[in-house]
Short mmCIF file of C-alpha atoms (C1' of nucleotides) in Angstrom, two decimals:
data_model
loop_
_atom_site.label_atom_id
_atom_site.label_comp_id
_atom_site.label_asym_id
_atom_site.label_seq_id
_atom_site.Cartn_x
_atom_site.Cartn_y
_atom_site.Cartn_z
CA MET A 1 17.08 56.76 -34.99
CA SER A 2 20.72 56.18 -34.25
CA ASP A 3 20.39 58.22 -31.09
CA ALA A 4 19.48 55.03 -29.22
CA LEU A 5 23.10 54.64 -28.17
CA ILE A 6 23.21 58.20 -26.89
CA ARG A 7 19.96 57.78 -24.97
CA LYS A 8 21.34 54.67 -23.40
CA LEU A 9 24.70 56.14 -22.45
CA GLU A 10 23.00 59.13 -20.90
CA CYS A 11 21.30 56.81 -18.45
CA TYR A 12 24.71 56.61 -16.90
CA GLU A 13 26.06 60.12 -17.29
CA PRO A 14 25.18 63.11 -19.47
CA LEU A 15 27.45 63.40 -22.50
CA SER A 16 29.14 66.56 -23.62
CA ASP A 17 27.79 68.13 -26.79
CA ASP A 18 31.04 67.31 -28.46
CA ASP A 19 30.94 63.62 -27.52
CA ARG A 20 27.33 63.45 -28.61
CA ARG A 21 28.08 64.98 -31.99
CA TRP A 22 31.08 62.77 -32.48
CA LEU A 23 29.09 59.62 -31.69
CA LEU A 24 26.39 60.61 -34.13
CA SER A 25 28.88 61.18 -36.88
CA VAL A 26 30.75 57.97 -36.28
CA THR A 27 27.60 55.81 -36.22
CA LYS A 28 26.09 57.49 -39.23
CA ARG A 29 27.08 54.93 -41.83
CA VAL A 30 24.99 51.82 -41.27
CA ARG A 31 24.44 48.65 -43.21
CA VAL A 32 21.29 46.58 -43.31
CA VAL A 33 21.46 42.93 -42.32
CA GLY A 34 18.53 40.64 -42.99
CA PRO A 35 17.00 38.30 -40.42
CA HIS A 36 18.83 35.16 -39.27
CA GLN A 37 22.28 36.30 -40.34
CA ASP A 38 25.37 36.21 -38.18
CA LEU A 39 26.89 39.58 -37.35
CA VAL A 40 29.90 37.90 -35.76
CA GLN A 41 30.82 34.28 -35.56
CA GLU A 42 32.42 32.31 -32.77
CA GLY A 43 36.13 31.92 -33.36
CA HIS A 44 36.40 34.94 -35.59
CA ASN A 45 38.20 38.10 -34.69
CA PRO A 46 36.44 41.15 -36.05
CA SER A 47 38.49 44.31 -36.19
CA ASP A 48 35.49 46.61 -36.03
CA VAL A 49 33.05 47.26 -33.24
CA GLN A 50 29.45 46.96 -34.31
CA VAL A 51 26.49 48.76 -32.80
CA ILE A 52 22.88 47.83 -33.35
CA VAL A 53 21.04 50.89 -34.60
CA GLU A 54 17.74 49.21 -35.21
CA GLY A 55 16.38 45.68 -35.08
CA PHE A 56 16.85 42.69 -32.82
CA ALA A 57 19.78 40.29 -32.45
CA VAL A 58 20.95 37.65 -29.99
CA ARG A 59 24.19 36.40 -28.57
CA TYR A 60 24.32 32.62 -28.71
CA LYS A 61 26.45 29.54 -28.67
CA ILE A 62 25.93 26.12 -30.23
CA THR A 63 27.06 23.18 -28.16
CA ARG A 64 28.91 20.19 -29.52
CA GLU A 65 25.62 18.30 -29.38
CA GLY A 66 24.09 20.93 -31.64
CA ARG A 67 21.92 22.59 -29.02
CA ARG A 68 21.67 26.36 -29.09
CA GLN A 69 21.76 28.56 -26.03
CA ILE A 70 20.88 32.24 -26.35
CA PHE A 71 22.17 34.38 -23.48
CA ALA A 72 21.61 37.99 -24.48
CA TYR A 73 19.22 40.06 -26.50
CA LEU A 74 20.61 43.01 -28.41
CA ILE A 75 18.43 45.97 -29.29
CA ALA A 76 19.04 49.48 -30.60
CA GLY A 77 21.99 51.08 -28.87
CA ASP A 78 23.70 47.82 -27.92
CA PHE A 79 27.31 47.02 -28.72
CA CYS A 80 28.16 43.72 -30.30
CA ASP A 81 31.81 43.33 -29.51
CA LEU A 82 33.46 45.82 -27.25
CA HIS A 83 35.92 43.05 -26.37
CA VAL A 84 37.59 43.26 -29.71
CA ALA A 85 40.47 45.42 -28.55
CA ILE A 86 41.51 42.90 -25.89
CA LEU A 87 40.48 39.39 -26.82
CA LYS A 88 41.83 37.63 -29.85
CA SER A 89 38.69 35.78 -30.77
CA MET A 90 34.96 35.72 -30.15
CA ASP A 91 33.85 32.99 -27.78
CA HIS A 92 30.28 33.15 -29.04
CA SER A 93 28.29 34.26 -32.07
CA ILE A 94 25.85 37.09 -32.61
CA GLY A 95 22.97 36.59 -34.98
CA THR A 96 20.13 38.81 -36.09
CA VAL A 97 16.58 37.75 -35.40
CA ALA A 98 14.82 40.53 -37.23
CA THR A 99 16.39 42.72 -39.89
CA CYS A 100 18.94 45.04 -38.30
CA ARG A 101 20.58 48.28 -39.16
CA VAL A 102 24.13 48.06 -37.88
CA ALA A 103 26.78 50.76 -37.51
CA THR A 104 30.42 49.85 -37.63
CA LEU A 105 33.11 51.64 -35.65
CA PRO A 106 36.58 51.21 -37.13
CA PRO A 107 39.52 50.54 -34.79
CA GLU A 108 40.50 54.22 -34.99
CA ALA A 109 37.18 55.22 -33.47
CA VAL A 110 37.79 52.84 -30.59
CA SER A 111 41.20 54.25 -29.88
CA GLU A 112 39.86 57.76 -30.22
CA ILE A 113 37.50 56.89 -27.38
CA THR A 114 40.10 55.31 -25.14
CA VAL A 115 42.70 57.97 -25.77
CA ASN A 116 40.82 61.24 -26.17
CA ARG A 117 37.34 60.75 -24.81
CA PRO A 118 37.57 59.52 -21.23
CA ALA A 119 33.96 60.35 -20.45
CA LEU A 120 32.81 58.14 -23.31
CA ALA A 121 35.24 55.45 -22.25
CA ARG A 122 33.70 55.45 -18.79
CA SER A 123 30.25 55.18 -20.31
CA LEU A 124 31.25 52.22 -22.42
CA TRP A 125 32.77 50.56 -19.42
CA TRP A 126 29.47 51.09 -17.65
CA CYS A 127 27.72 49.37 -20.59
CA SER A 128 29.89 46.36 -20.29
CA LEU A 129 29.37 46.12 -16.53
CA VAL A 130 25.63 46.33 -17.03
CA ASP A 131 25.89 43.55 -19.62
CA GLU A 132 27.69 41.50 -17.02
CA GLY A 133 25.00 42.17 -14.42
CA THR A 134 22.41 41.18 -16.97
CA LEU A 135 24.16 37.86 -17.53
CA ARG A 136 24.17 37.21 -13.79
CA GLU A 137 20.47 37.90 -13.56
CA TRP A 138 19.91 35.61 -16.52
CA ILE A 139 21.54 32.84 -14.52
CA VAL A 140 19.36 33.59 -11.51
CA ASN A 141 16.40 33.46 -13.82
CA MET A 142 17.29 30.08 -15.26
CA GLY A 143 18.28 28.57 -11.96
CA GLN A 144 15.63 29.79 -9.59
CA ARG A 145 12.45 30.80 -11.33
CA ARG A 146 9.63 28.71 -12.69
CA PRO A 147 9.15 28.83 -16.45
CA ALA A 148 6.29 31.33 -16.60
CA GLN A 149 8.00 33.58 -14.10
CA ARG A 150 11.22 33.26 -16.04
CA ILE A 151 9.63 34.47 -19.26
CA ALA A 152 7.84 37.23 -17.37
CA HIS A 153 11.13 38.39 -15.91
CA MET A 154 12.75 38.52 -19.31
CA ILE A 155 9.83 40.60 -20.57
CA CYS A 156 10.12 43.03 -17.65
CA GLU A 157 13.78 43.52 -18.40
CA LEU A 158 13.21 44.08 -22.09
CA ASN A 159 10.45 46.52 -21.33
CA VAL A 160 12.83 48.66 -19.29
CA ARG A 161 15.55 48.48 -21.92
CA MET A 162 13.08 49.32 -24.66
CA ARG A 163 11.93 52.34 -22.73
CA VAL A 164 15.50 53.54 -22.32
CA VAL A 165 15.95 53.73 -26.07
CA ASN A 166 12.46 55.04 -26.63
CA LEU A 167 11.07 51.93 -28.28
CA THR A 168 8.10 51.90 -25.97
CA ASN A 169 6.35 54.28 -23.68
CA SER A 170 3.21 52.27 -23.20
CA ASP A 171 4.48 48.81 -22.18
CA THR A 172 4.09 47.56 -25.73
CA PHE A 173 7.01 46.76 -27.99
CA ILE A 174 8.15 44.68 -30.90
CA PHE A 175 9.47 41.24 -30.01
CA PRO A 176 10.40 39.12 -33.02
CA LEU A 177 11.56 35.91 -31.32
CA THR A 178 9.76 32.67 -32.05
CA GLN A 179 8.71 30.43 -29.20
CA ALA A 180 11.51 28.08 -30.13
CA GLU A 181 13.99 30.94 -29.71
CA ILE A 182 12.48 31.88 -26.36
CA GLY A 183 12.99 28.26 -25.39
CA ASP A 184 16.63 28.38 -26.41
CA SER A 185 17.03 31.49 -24.28
CA MET A 186 15.49 30.15 -21.14
CA GLY A 187 16.41 26.49 -21.27
CA LEU A 188 12.86 25.34 -22.02
CA SER A 189 11.30 23.21 -24.73
CA THR A 190 9.20 24.93 -27.36
CA VAL A 191 6.09 23.17 -26.16
CA HIS A 192 6.62 24.33 -22.64
CA VAL A 193 7.22 27.90 -23.74
CA ASN A 194 3.91 27.74 -25.52
CA ARG A 195 2.13 26.51 -22.41
CA SER A 196 3.82 29.09 -20.21
CA LEU A 197 2.84 31.87 -22.56
CA LYS A 198 -0.71 30.62 -22.51
CA GLU A 199 -0.62 30.70 -18.73
CA LEU A 200 0.69 34.27 -18.76
CA ARG A 201 -1.88 35.33 -21.31
CA GLN A 202 -4.79 33.72 -19.47
CA ALA A 203 -3.73 35.27 -16.19
CA GLY A 204 -3.71 38.62 -17.94
CA TYR A 205 0.00 39.27 -17.38
CA VAL A 206 1.22 39.60 -20.97
CA SER A 207 0.37 38.66 -24.47
CA ILE A 208 2.60 38.17 -27.46
CA ARG A 209 0.81 38.58 -30.74
CA ASP A 210 2.07 39.59 -34.18
CA GLN A 211 5.61 39.94 -32.92
CA LYS A 212 4.42 42.42 -30.31
CA ILE A 213 4.43 42.18 -26.56
CA VAL A 214 1.62 43.92 -24.73
CA ILE A 215 1.75 44.32 -20.97
CA PRO A 216 -1.62 45.41 -19.64
CA ASP A 217 -0.43 46.08 -16.09
CA ILE A 218 3.31 46.37 -15.70
CA GLN A 219 3.18 46.54 -11.91
CA ARG A 220 1.36 43.23 -11.72
CA LEU A 221 3.90 41.67 -14.07
CA ILE A 222 6.83 43.00 -12.09
CA GLU A 223 5.30 41.60 -8.95
CA PHE A 224 4.71 38.21 -10.55
CA ALA A 225 8.20 38.01 -12.02
CA ALA A 226 9.93 39.26 -8.86
CA PHE A 227 11.70 41.73 -11.08
CA ASP A 228 14.11 44.17 -9.50
CA PRO A 229 15.88 46.35 -12.07
CA ALA A 230 18.76 47.28 -9.77
CA TYR A 231 21.13 45.18 -11.87
CA LEU A 232 20.54 47.44 -14.87
CA HIS A 233 22.16 50.29 -12.90
CA LEU A 234 20.07 53.06 -14.37
CA LYS A 235 20.52 56.49 -12.90
CA ALA A 236 17.14 57.74 -13.98
CA GLN A 237 14.62 55.93 -11.81
CA ARG A 238 11.67 57.24 -13.82
CA ILE A 239 12.64 54.83 -16.56
CA VAL A 240 12.23 51.75 -14.49
CA ALA A 241 8.49 51.41 -14.16
CA MET B 1 51.25 32.94 -2.17
CA SER B 2 49.90 36.24 -3.32
CA ASP B 3 51.51 35.74 -6.69
CA ALA B 4 48.34 34.00 -7.87
CA LEU B 5 47.14 37.26 -9.33
CA ILE B 6 50.39 37.74 -11.18
CA ARG B 7 50.33 34.21 -12.54
CA LYS B 8 46.83 34.77 -13.76
CA LEU B 9 47.51 38.13 -15.39
CA GLU B 10 50.52 36.71 -17.16
CA CYS B 11 48.24 34.27 -18.92
CA TYR B 12 47.19 37.29 -20.88
CA GLU B 13 50.40 39.25 -21.27
CA PRO B 14 53.77 39.28 -19.51
CA LEU B 15 54.02 42.01 -16.90
CA SER B 16 56.92 44.41 -16.59
CA ASP B 17 59.15 43.89 -13.56
CA ASP B 18 57.95 47.20 -12.24
CA ASP B 19 54.27 46.31 -12.55
CA ARG B 20 54.95 42.95 -10.95
CA ARG B 21 56.75 44.52 -7.99
CA TRP B 22 54.08 47.14 -7.60
CA LEU B 23 51.30 44.51 -7.58
CA LEU B 24 53.13 42.47 -4.98
CA SER B 25 53.58 45.45 -2.73
CA VAL B 26 50.01 46.60 -3.04
CA THR B 27 48.51 43.19 -2.30
CA LYS B 28 50.83 42.51 0.57
CA ARG B 29 48.49 43.44 3.39
CA VAL B 30 45.83 40.80 3.67
CA ARG B 31 43.09 40.06 6.15
CA VAL B 32 41.71 36.67 7.05
CA VAL B 33 38.00 36.07 6.67
CA GLY B 34 36.40 32.96 8.10
CA PRO B 35 34.09 30.66 6.19
CA HIS B 36 30.53 31.72 5.32
CA GLN B 37 31.13 35.44 5.70
CA ASP B 38 30.15 38.08 3.19
CA LEU B 39 33.02 39.97 1.61
CA VAL B 40 30.62 42.36 -0.09
CA GLN B 41 26.87 42.61 0.19
CA GLU B 42 24.29 43.37 -2.42
CA GLY B 43 23.27 47.01 -2.31
CA HIS B 44 26.46 48.14 -0.63
CA ASN B 45 29.05 50.27 -2.30
CA PRO B 46 32.54 49.30 -1.23
CA SER B 47 35.25 51.85 -1.90
CA ASP B 48 38.04 49.29 -2.05
CA VAL B 49 38.75 46.56 -4.53
CA GLN B 50 39.30 43.17 -2.95
CA VAL B 51 41.41 40.35 -4.31
CA ILE B 52 41.25 36.77 -3.10
CA VAL B 53 44.77 35.70 -2.13
CA GLU B 54 43.82 32.31 -0.80
CA GLY B 55 40.62 30.40 -0.16
CA PHE B 56 37.34 29.99 -1.95
CA ALA B 57 34.40 32.37 -2.32
CA VAL B 58 31.28 32.68 -4.45
CA ARG B 59 29.23 35.39 -6.07
CA TYR B 60 25.56 34.89 -5.32
CA LYS B 61 22.15 36.46 -5.16
CA ILE B 62 19.15 35.64 -2.99
CA THR B 63 15.78 35.90 -4.70
CA ARG B 64 12.71 37.44 -3.12
CA GLU B 65 11.46 33.90 -2.50
CA GLY B 66 14.63 33.20 -0.53
CA ARG B 67 16.29 30.95 -3.05
CA ARG B 68 20.02 31.33 -3.59
CA GLN B 69 21.75 31.28 -6.94
CA ILE B 70 25.52 31.09 -7.12
CA PHE B 71 26.96 32.24 -10.44
CA ALA B 72 30.70 32.46 -9.97
CA TYR B 73 33.46 30.81 -8.01
CA LEU B 74 36.34 32.97 -6.81
CA ILE B 75 39.74 31.48 -6.14
CA ALA B 76 43.21 32.87 -5.52
CA GLY B 77 43.97 35.71 -7.91
CA ASP B 78 40.35 36.68 -8.53
CA PHE B 79 39.01 40.20 -8.12
CA CYS B 80 35.85 40.74 -6.14
CA ASP B 81 34.67 44.07 -7.34
CA LEU B 82 36.46 45.74 -10.20
CA HIS B 83 33.17 47.51 -10.93
CA VAL B 84 33.53 49.74 -7.92
CA ALA B 85 34.89 52.70 -9.82
CA ILE B 86 31.91 52.84 -12.15
CA LEU B 87 28.81 51.41 -10.53
CA LYS B 88 27.27 52.92 -7.45
CA SER B 89 26.19 49.72 -5.83
CA MET B 90 26.76 45.98 -5.91
CA ASP B 91 23.98 44.06 -7.61
CA HIS B 92 25.00 40.82 -5.91
CA SER B 93 26.87 39.57 -2.87
CA ILE B 94 30.16 37.77 -2.46
CA GLY B 95 30.55 35.27 0.33
CA THR B 96 33.38 33.07 1.45
CA VAL B 97 32.94 29.32 1.44
CA ALA B 98 36.22 28.38 3.01
CA THR B 99 38.43 30.69 5.04
CA CYS B 100 39.97 33.29 2.75
CA ARG B 101 42.93 35.60 2.82
CA VAL B 102 41.87 38.80 1.11
CA ALA B 103 43.94 41.75 -0.05
CA THR B 104 42.37 45.15 -0.30
CA LEU B 105 43.34 47.75 -2.91
CA PRO B 106 42.46 51.28 -1.87
CA PRO B 107 40.91 53.63 -4.45
CA GLU B 108 44.34 55.24 -4.99
CA ALA B 109 45.72 51.94 -6.20
CA VAL B 110 42.90 51.65 -8.71
CA SER B 111 43.52 55.11 -10.11
CA GLU B 112 47.27 54.43 -10.17
CA ILE B 113 46.45 51.54 -12.48
CA THR B 114 44.11 53.43 -14.77
CA VAL B 115 46.30 56.51 -14.94
CA ASN B 116 49.89 55.29 -14.84
CA ARG B 117 49.88 51.60 -15.61
CA PRO B 118 48.16 51.03 -18.94
CA ALA B 119 49.54 47.51 -19.34
CA LEU B 120 48.02 46.51 -16.02
CA ALA B 121 44.79 48.25 -16.93
CA ARG B 122 44.60 46.18 -20.09
CA SER B 123 45.22 43.01 -18.10
CA LEU B 124 42.44 43.83 -15.68
CA TRP B 125 40.13 44.55 -18.55
CA TRP B 126 41.02 41.15 -19.90
CA CYS B 127 40.11 39.64 -16.50
CA SER B 128 36.72 41.20 -16.60
CA LEU B 129 36.07 40.02 -20.17
CA VAL B 130 37.05 36.51 -19.17
CA ASP B 131 34.65 36.73 -16.25
CA GLU B 132 31.96 37.71 -18.69
CA GLY B 133 32.76 34.78 -20.95
CA THR B 134 32.63 32.52 -17.95
CA LEU B 135 29.15 33.76 -17.09
CA ARG B 136 27.99 33.05 -20.64
CA GLU B 137 29.36 29.53 -20.48
CA TRP B 138 27.63 29.10 -17.12
CA ILE B 139 24.34 29.88 -18.86
CA VAL B 140 25.08 27.39 -21.62
CA ASN B 141 25.83 24.87 -18.92
CA MET B 142 22.57 25.41 -17.09
CA GLY B 143 20.46 25.56 -20.20
CA GLN B 144 21.83 22.81 -22.36
CA ARG B 145 23.67 20.17 -20.38
CA ARG B 146 22.34 17.31 -18.31
CA PRO B 147 23.08 17.49 -14.60
CA ALA B 148 26.08 15.16 -14.45
CA GLN B 149 27.61 16.78 -17.51
CA ARG B 150 26.95 20.17 -16.01
CA ILE B 151 28.85 19.35 -12.85
CA ALA B 152 31.60 17.77 -14.90
CA HIS B 153 31.91 20.91 -16.96
CA MET B 154 32.22 23.08 -13.89
CA ILE B 155 34.95 20.79 -12.60
CA CYS B 156 36.87 20.99 -15.89
CA GLU B 157 36.75 24.76 -15.73
CA LEU B 158 37.90 24.90 -12.15
CA ASN B 159 40.70 22.51 -12.90
CA VAL B 160 42.04 24.84 -15.58
CA ARG B 161 41.71 27.87 -13.36
CA MET B 162 43.38 26.08 -10.47
CA ARG B 163 46.26 25.13 -12.71
CA VAL B 164 46.71 28.73 -13.80
CA VAL B 165 47.30 29.81 -10.23
CA ASN B 166 49.32 26.74 -9.40
CA LEU B 167 46.79 25.13 -7.09
CA THR B 168 47.00 21.86 -8.92
CA ASN B 169 49.32 20.19 -11.33
CA SER B 170 47.88 16.72 -11.00
CA ASP B 171 44.17 17.22 -11.60
CA THR B 172 43.50 17.20 -7.89
CA PHE B 173 42.48 20.28 -5.96
CA ILE B 174 40.64 21.54 -2.94
CA PHE B 175 36.94 22.11 -3.43
CA PRO B 176 35.13 23.16 -0.27
CA LEU B 177 31.55 23.46 -1.56
CA THR B 178 28.84 21.29 -0.06
CA GLN B 179 26.47 19.43 -2.34
CA ALA B 180 23.77 21.93 -1.44
CA GLU B 181 26.02 24.72 -2.66
CA ILE B 182 26.76 22.87 -5.88
CA GLY B 183 23.02 22.61 -6.30
CA ASP B 184 22.58 26.34 -5.84
CA SER B 185 25.25 26.89 -8.47
CA MET B 186 23.80 24.67 -11.12
CA GLY B 187 20.09 24.96 -10.51
CA LEU B 188 19.76 21.46 -9.09
CA SER B 189 18.33 20.01 -5.90
CA THR B 190 20.74 18.71 -3.29
CA VAL B 191 19.47 15.19 -3.75
CA HIS B 192 20.02 15.30 -7.45
CA VAL B 193 23.52 16.66 -7.04
CA ASN B 194 24.23 13.72 -4.81
CA ARG B 195 22.96 11.27 -7.41
CA SER B 196 24.84 12.97 -10.22
CA LEU B 197 28.05 12.88 -8.23
CA LYS B 198 27.50 9.21 -7.60
CA GLU B 199 27.05 8.69 -11.32
CA LEU B 200 30.29 10.58 -12.05
CA ARG B 201 32.13 8.67 -9.36
CA GLN B 202 30.87 5.26 -10.48
CA ALA B 203 31.74 6.01 -14.09
CA GLY B 204 35.23 6.89 -12.94
CA TYR B 205 35.07 10.50 -14.11
CA VAL B 206 35.65 12.33 -10.83
CA SER B 207 35.36 11.92 -7.14
CA ILE B 208 34.87 14.52 -4.46
CA ARG B 209 36.03 13.39 -1.06
CA ASP B 210 37.24 15.32 1.96
CA GLN B 211 36.80 18.63 0.17
CA LYS B 212 39.06 17.44 -2.61
CA ILE B 213 38.31 16.79 -6.22
CA VAL B 214 40.29 14.04 -7.92
CA ILE B 215 40.15 13.63 -11.68
CA PRO B 216 41.67 10.29 -12.70
CA ASP B 217 41.62 10.99 -16.43
CA ILE B 218 41.14 14.62 -17.38
CA GLN B 219 40.80 13.89 -21.10
CA ARG B 220 37.91 11.56 -20.49
CA LEU B 221 36.23 14.13 -18.28
CA ILE B 222 36.69 16.89 -20.85
CA GLU B 223 35.19 14.64 -23.47
CA PHE B 224 32.23 13.76 -21.27
CA ALA B 225 31.58 17.37 -20.29
CA ALA B 226 32.02 18.73 -23.82
CA PHE B 227 34.41 21.22 -22.29
CA ASP B 228 36.09 23.72 -24.59
CA PRO B 229 38.23 26.23 -22.68
CA ALA B 230 38.26 28.81 -25.48
CA TYR B 231 36.07 31.10 -23.41
CA LEU B 232 38.78 31.40 -20.78
CA HIS B 233 40.97 33.12 -23.38
CA LEU B 234 44.27 31.80 -22.10
CA LYS B 235 47.32 32.56 -24.16
CA ALA B 236 49.30 29.63 -22.88
CA GLN B 237 47.72 26.53 -24.33
CA ARG B 238 49.81 24.22 -22.18
CA ILE B 239 47.68 25.23 -19.24
CA VAL B 240 44.47 23.97 -20.70
CA ALA B 241 44.84 20.25 -20.41
"C1'" DC C 1 -3.00 28.69 -54.16
"C1'" DG C 2 0.50 25.56 -52.12
"C1'" DA C 3 4.90 25.16 -49.40
"C1'" DC C 4 6.69 26.23 -45.20
"C1'" DT C 5 7.09 27.84 -40.62
"C1'" DT C 6 5.12 28.75 -36.28
"C1'" DT C 7 1.72 28.00 -32.78
"C1'" DT C 8 -1.30 25.12 -30.30
"C1'" DT C 9 -3.00 20.93 -28.19
"C1'" DG C 10 -3.17 16.09 -26.42
"C1'" DA C 11 -1.05 11.86 -24.72
"C1'" DC C 12 2.71 9.78 -22.86
"C1'" DC C 13 7.03 9.38 -20.53
"C1'" DT C 14 11.21 10.60 -18.08
"C1'" DA C 15 13.99 13.37 -15.40
"C1'" DA C 16 14.24 15.78 -11.47
"C1'" DT C 17 12.07 17.51 -7.18
"C1'" DT C 18 10.19 16.74 -2.76
"C1'" DC C 19 9.69 14.31 1.38
"C1'" DA C 20 11.48 11.47 4.70
"C1'" DA C 21 14.52 8.61 6.97
"C1'" DC C 22 18.98 7.16 8.02
"C1'" DT C 23 24.13 7.21 8.13
"C1'" DA C 24 28.43 9.42 8.29
"C1'" DA C 25 31.13 13.07 9.45
"C1'" DT C 26 32.30 17.20 12.09
"C1'" DG C 27 32.19 20.04 15.89
"C1'" DT C 28 31.36 21.41 20.97
"C1'" DG C 29 31.28 21.68 25.82
"C1'" DG C 30 31.76 19.18 30.03
"C1'" DC D 1 38.20 12.25 25.44
"C1'" DC D 2 33.57 11.12 25.21
"C1'" DA D 3 28.52 12.21 24.80
"C1'" DC D 4 25.75 14.95 22.35
"C1'" DA D 5 24.40 18.19 18.79
"C1'" DT D 6 24.72 19.70 14.24
"C1'" DT D 7 25.72 19.52 9.60
"C1'" DA D 8 26.59 16.94 5.40
"C1'" DG D 9 25.96 12.99 2.57
"C1'" DT D 10 23.18 8.97 1.02
"C1'" DT D 11 19.20 6.32 -0.23
"C1'" DG D 12 14.26 5.08 -1.28
"C1'" DA D 13 9.56 6.14 -2.55
"C1'" DA D 14 6.08 9.19 -4.17
"C1'" DT D 15 5.05 13.11 -6.95
"C1'" DT D 16 5.32 16.45 -10.46
"C1'" DA D 17 7.26 19.42 -13.67
"C1'" DG D 18 8.80 19.50 -17.91
"C1'" DG D 19 10.33 17.01 -22.14
"C1'" DT D 20 9.26 14.23 -26.22
"C1'" DC D 21 6.39 12.77 -29.82
"C1'" DA D 22 2.87 13.51 -32.97
"C1'" DA D 23 -0.57 15.87 -35.31
"C1'" DA D 24 -3.63 19.61 -36.21
"C1'" DA D 25 -4.51 24.58 -36.69
"C1'" DA D 26 -3.05 29.04 -37.86
"C1'" DG D 27 -0.16 32.18 -39.96
"C1'" DT D 28 3.41 33.69 -43.63
"C1'" DC D 29 5.28 34.12 -47.99
"C1'" DG D 30 6.47 33.00 -52.73
#
DNA sequence: CGACTTTTTGACCTAATTCAACTAATGTGG
DNA sequence: CCACATTAGTTGAATTAGGTCAAAAAGTCG
């Protein structure tokens, strides 16, 4: 279960047995957080670093006008707040969508990494650079792609990330967002998300049913979405598609 | 001139005299790059880290369909490619807009920082976290704000950043982007940028003329744009507005 | 079962794009 | 320095993509 993080990190560089063991031990204690709960809130300053072990969460911000923008999806193996050591306060919130199991690394674990485990530190740095690349691609998506293509692109990305942590090997995975939440992610109205999904479904690109995404032909979807996974910076090409 | 970087870093934490001197010496040699040149290209893997000393550049990506999305503005004191040490290849390009003076840090300088200058390393980490926050806010901007507000928000942000590096103290600064380039930044057509700018100008919020932005009343603009600079994580509040 | 949320659909409307023309600026070579 | 070429900004009109509103259908959960 909690080896998602390890699987992910090893897409960058193999870990030593010792680092692997240490990570397992330090992420062993998890708590369960129900759906639609905040893991961290904007303005707060958590002292611990949280890692999603299982479930689905999102990074989001609420504007003064009360509109919500979601700008990242967090799945097993993803860090919530690596920034903690440097920044004084969160500039956005993180909320669960589905029930999550969350591990908590105390500040000592973080300093253990930075001081004594340089290989791990490099891997975490890689994570945060990939997150940054993912944000950039998100912007490209919102700015330059038509709605259906936009959703398709997001699905292609998630499919790759799910494969990395072994949550799919057949282009089918759990996706608990509502259409309203997809809309808040992509800057679209709920109604238009619904119509775009219908378009995708009717064209045979994807279907979302019972909180599950099914991609009948991933190559066709990649083509349609103009998806190029370079920004995920995976070493292992086999994972991509 | 080249103290822009120092000014910026000191928004996070004061530097030691030694670090300050070292930074000055290492960013002393600059080259001049004309307008509309790439400083780094997608897919390439530069070995040096570049810092903008003067001028204006953008991070961008071209989609398969040939559409350009700009997702970051680089001004004096900004790093081009801190990722170099970790990632094998750039997932986007950086191009000048106006003529730039660019300093180049060789790989040795980077390892000097990570190995012997932990305070500097922390400051650079802070830079990269702020960049990340800026990307998130960019997404909020594109997804949730109306065009005129979106442009206004971008201007508020730039105004703060310009003040940090001493490129304005009177809410007036050089802004060399064309309306087409603003459009590519914000996901808007050129025509609509033009109309939104007209709206902003007529309402007395901002005017862009001769490559210069003038903000008559920054508080009014901040209010209109719903701008909250928390995501820039500046220690010195006086800088904000 | 009944309350509630989510999905789906239709009708209407507005915001934003596209197309096209024109003006204003900027730059270039003779 | 001027004539010409090129790029950038401005405006109007037509079109369309996407949003809003409203209501029904389907699914979820106590």
